[in-house]
PDB file of C-alpha atoms in Angstrom:
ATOM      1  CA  UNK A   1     -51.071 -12.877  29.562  1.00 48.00           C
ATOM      2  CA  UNK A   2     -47.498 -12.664  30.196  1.00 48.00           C
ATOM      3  CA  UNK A   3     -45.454  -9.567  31.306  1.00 47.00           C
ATOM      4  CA  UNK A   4     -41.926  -9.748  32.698  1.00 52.00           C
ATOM      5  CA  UNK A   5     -40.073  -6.890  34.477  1.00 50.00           C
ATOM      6  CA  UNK A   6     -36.367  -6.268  35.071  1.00 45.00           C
ATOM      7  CA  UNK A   7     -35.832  -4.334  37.371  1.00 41.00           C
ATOM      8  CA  UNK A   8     -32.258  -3.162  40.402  1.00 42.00           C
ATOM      9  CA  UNK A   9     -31.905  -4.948  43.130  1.00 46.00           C
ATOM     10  CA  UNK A  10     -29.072  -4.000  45.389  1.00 48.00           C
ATOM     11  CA  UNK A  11     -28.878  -7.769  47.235  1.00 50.00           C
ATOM     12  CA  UNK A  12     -28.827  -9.552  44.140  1.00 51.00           C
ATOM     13  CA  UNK A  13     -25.658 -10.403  41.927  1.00 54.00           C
ATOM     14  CA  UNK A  14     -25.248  -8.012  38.890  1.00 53.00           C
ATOM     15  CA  UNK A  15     -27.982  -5.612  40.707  1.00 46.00           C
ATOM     16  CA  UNK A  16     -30.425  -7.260  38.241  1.00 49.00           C
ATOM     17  CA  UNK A  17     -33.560  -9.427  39.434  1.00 54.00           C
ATOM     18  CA  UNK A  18     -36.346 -10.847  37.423  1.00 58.00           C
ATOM     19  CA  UNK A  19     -40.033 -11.258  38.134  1.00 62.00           C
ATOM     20  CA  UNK A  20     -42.376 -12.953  35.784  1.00 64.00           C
ATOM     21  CA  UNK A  21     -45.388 -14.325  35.754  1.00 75.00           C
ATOM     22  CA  UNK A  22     -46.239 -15.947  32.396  1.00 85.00           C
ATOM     23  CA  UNK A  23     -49.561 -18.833  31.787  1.00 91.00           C
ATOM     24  CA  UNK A  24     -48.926 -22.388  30.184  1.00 94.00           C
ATOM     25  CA  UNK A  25     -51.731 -23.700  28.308  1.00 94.00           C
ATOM     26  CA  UNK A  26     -52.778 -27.139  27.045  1.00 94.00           C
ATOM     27  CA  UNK A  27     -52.230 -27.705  22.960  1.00 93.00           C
ATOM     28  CA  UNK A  28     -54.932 -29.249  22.111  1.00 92.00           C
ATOM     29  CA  UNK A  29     -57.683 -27.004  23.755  1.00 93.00           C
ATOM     30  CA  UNK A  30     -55.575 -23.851  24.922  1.00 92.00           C
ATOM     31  CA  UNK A  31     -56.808 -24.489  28.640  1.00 95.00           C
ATOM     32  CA  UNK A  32     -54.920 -23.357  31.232  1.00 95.00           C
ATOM     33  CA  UNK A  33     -52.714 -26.489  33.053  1.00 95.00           C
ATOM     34  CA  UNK A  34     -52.844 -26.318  37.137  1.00 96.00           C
ATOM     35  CA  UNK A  35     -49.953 -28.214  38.594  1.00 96.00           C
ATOM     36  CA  UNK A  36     -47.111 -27.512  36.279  1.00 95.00           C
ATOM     37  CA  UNK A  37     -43.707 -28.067  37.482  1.00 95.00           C
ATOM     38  CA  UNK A  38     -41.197 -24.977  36.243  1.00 93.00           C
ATOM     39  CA  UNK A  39     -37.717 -25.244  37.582  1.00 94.00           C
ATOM     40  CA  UNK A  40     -34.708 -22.686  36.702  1.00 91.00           C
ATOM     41  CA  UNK A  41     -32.171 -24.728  35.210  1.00 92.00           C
ATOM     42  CA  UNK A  42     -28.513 -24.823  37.620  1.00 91.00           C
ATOM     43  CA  UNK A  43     -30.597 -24.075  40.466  1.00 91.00           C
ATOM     44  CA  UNK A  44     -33.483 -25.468  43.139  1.00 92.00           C
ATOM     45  CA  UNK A  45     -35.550 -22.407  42.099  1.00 89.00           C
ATOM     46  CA  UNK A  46     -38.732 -23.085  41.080  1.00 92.00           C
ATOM     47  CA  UNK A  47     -42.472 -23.331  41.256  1.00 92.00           C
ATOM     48  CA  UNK A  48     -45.720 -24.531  39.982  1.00 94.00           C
ATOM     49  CA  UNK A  49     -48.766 -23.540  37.845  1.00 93.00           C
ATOM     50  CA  UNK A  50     -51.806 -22.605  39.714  1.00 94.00           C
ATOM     51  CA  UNK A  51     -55.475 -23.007  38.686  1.00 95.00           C
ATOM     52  CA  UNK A  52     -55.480 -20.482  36.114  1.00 93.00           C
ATOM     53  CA  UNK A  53     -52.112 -22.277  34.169  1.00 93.00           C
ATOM     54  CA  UNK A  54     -50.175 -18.516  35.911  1.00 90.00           C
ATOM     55  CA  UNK A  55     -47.021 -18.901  37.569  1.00 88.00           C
ATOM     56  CA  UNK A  56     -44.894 -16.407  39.187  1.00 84.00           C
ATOM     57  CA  UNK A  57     -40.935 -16.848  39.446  1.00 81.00           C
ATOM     58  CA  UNK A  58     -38.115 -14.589  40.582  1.00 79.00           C
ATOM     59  CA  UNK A  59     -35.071 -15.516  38.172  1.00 79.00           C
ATOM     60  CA  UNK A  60     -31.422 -15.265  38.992  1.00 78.00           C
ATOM     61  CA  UNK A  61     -30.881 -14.094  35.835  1.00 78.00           C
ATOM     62  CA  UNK A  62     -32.555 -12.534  32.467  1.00 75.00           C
ATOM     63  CA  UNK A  63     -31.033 -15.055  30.418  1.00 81.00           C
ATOM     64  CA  UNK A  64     -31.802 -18.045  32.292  1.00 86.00           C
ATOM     65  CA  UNK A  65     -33.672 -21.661  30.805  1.00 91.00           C
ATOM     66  CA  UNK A  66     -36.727 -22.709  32.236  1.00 92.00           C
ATOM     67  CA  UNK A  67     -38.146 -26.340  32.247  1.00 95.00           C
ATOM     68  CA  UNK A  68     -41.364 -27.149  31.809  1.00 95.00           C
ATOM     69  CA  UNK A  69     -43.014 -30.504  33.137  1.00 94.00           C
ATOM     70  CA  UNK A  70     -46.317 -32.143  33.478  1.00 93.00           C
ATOM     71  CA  UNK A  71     -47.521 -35.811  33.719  1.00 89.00           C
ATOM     72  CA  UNK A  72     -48.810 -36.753  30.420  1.00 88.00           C
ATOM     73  CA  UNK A  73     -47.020 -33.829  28.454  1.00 92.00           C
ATOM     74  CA  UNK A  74     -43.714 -33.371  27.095  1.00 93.00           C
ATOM     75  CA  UNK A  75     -41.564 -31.459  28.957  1.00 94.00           C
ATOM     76  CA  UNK A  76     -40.225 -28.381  27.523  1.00 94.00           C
ATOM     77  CA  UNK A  77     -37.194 -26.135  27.770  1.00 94.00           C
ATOM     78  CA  UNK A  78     -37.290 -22.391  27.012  1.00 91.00           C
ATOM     79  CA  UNK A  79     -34.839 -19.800  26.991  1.00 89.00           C
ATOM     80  CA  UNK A  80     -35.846 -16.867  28.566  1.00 83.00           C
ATOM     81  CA  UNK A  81     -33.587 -14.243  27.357  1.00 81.00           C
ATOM     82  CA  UNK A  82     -34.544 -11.369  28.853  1.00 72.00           C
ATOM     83  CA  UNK A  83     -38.411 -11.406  26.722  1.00 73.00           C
ATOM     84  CA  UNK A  84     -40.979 -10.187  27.998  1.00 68.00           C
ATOM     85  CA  UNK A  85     -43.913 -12.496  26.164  1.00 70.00           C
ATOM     86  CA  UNK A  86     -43.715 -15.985  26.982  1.00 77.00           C
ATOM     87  CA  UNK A  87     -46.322 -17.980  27.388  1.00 87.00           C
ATOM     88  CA  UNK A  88     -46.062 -21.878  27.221  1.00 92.00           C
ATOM     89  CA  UNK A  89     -48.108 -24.264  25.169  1.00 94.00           C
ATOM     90  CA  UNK A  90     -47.610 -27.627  26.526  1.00 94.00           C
ATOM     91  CA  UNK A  91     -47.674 -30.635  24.004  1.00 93.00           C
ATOM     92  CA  UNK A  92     -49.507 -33.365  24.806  1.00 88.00           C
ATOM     93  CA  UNK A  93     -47.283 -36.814  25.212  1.00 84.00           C
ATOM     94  CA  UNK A  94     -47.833 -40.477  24.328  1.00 70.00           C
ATOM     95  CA  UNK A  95     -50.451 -42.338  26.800  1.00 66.00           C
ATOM     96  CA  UNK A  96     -48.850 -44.893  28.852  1.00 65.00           C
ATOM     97  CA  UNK A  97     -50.274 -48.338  28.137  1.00 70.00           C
ATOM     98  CA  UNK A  98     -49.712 -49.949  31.235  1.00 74.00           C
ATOM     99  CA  UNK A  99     -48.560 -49.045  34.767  1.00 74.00           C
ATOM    100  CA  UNK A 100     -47.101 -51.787  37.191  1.00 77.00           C
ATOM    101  CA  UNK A 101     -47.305 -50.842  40.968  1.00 80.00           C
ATOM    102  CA  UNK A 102     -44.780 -52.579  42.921  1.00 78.00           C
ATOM    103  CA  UNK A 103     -44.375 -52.725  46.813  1.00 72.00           C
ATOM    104  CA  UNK A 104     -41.371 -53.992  49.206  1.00 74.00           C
ATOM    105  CA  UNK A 105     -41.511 -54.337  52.506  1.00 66.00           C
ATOM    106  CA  UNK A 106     -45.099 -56.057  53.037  1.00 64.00           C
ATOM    107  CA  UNK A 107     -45.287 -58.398  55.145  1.00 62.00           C
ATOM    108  CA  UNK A 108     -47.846 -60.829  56.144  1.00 62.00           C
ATOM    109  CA  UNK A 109     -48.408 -62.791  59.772  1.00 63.00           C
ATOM    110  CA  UNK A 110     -48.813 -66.162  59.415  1.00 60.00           C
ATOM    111  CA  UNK A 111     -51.735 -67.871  61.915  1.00 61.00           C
ATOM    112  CA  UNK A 112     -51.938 -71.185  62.816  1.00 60.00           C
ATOM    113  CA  UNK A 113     -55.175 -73.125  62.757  1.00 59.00           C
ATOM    114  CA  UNK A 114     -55.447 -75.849  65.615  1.00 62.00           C
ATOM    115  CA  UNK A 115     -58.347 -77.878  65.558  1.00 65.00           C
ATOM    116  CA  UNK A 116     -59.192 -80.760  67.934  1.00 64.00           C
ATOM    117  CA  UNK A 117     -61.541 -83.474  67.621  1.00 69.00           C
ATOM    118  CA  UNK A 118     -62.875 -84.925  70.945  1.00 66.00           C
ATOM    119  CA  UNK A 119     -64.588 -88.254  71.164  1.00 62.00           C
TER     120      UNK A 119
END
């Protein structure tokens, strides 16, 4: 799966846009990966994988780099250059072996306890 398509566009720069829709798969299985982040490099354009690992991006240009991110995998760079095949194959990364959660701003009330005694 992967086809991309250059095609004229007269309200882009150059006249050129790009389309593509490409799938990024898992390297130890080949599964698809849902929830991949892909981001253009230089720009805020970008998108994610959905449940099939398929994404769909219009790039400002042909020979642009795309970055490739997922928790628990290493995240990848490619070089589009104008190719029409490119599927991803994510590599798996190295486990974390501990996470510390940290919160500011919690407060607590304090109560006070009276007691009396009668007698």
């Amino acid at each position: 799966m992967g086809s991309c398509s250059l095609f004229t566009c007269d309200d882009e720069p150059n006249n050129v846009c790009s389309k593509c829709q490409w799938k990024v798969t898992d390297s130890r299985d080949g599964d698809p990966l849902t929830g991949v982040s892909v981001l253009e490099v230089g720009t805020t354009n970008g998108t994610v994988t959905d449940i099939d690992g398929i994404y769909s991006l219009k790039l400002n240009s042909p020979s642009t780099v795309l970055v490739f991110s997922y928790i628990g995998y290493t995240t990848k760079s490619i070089s589009v250059n104008g190719q029409s095949e490119l599927n991803v194959v994510m590599e798996f990364g190295t486990l974390l072996d501990e996470v510390i959660v940290t919160s500011l701003g919690i407060s607590r009330e304090k109560i006070s306890l009276l007691l009396c005694t009668g007698s």
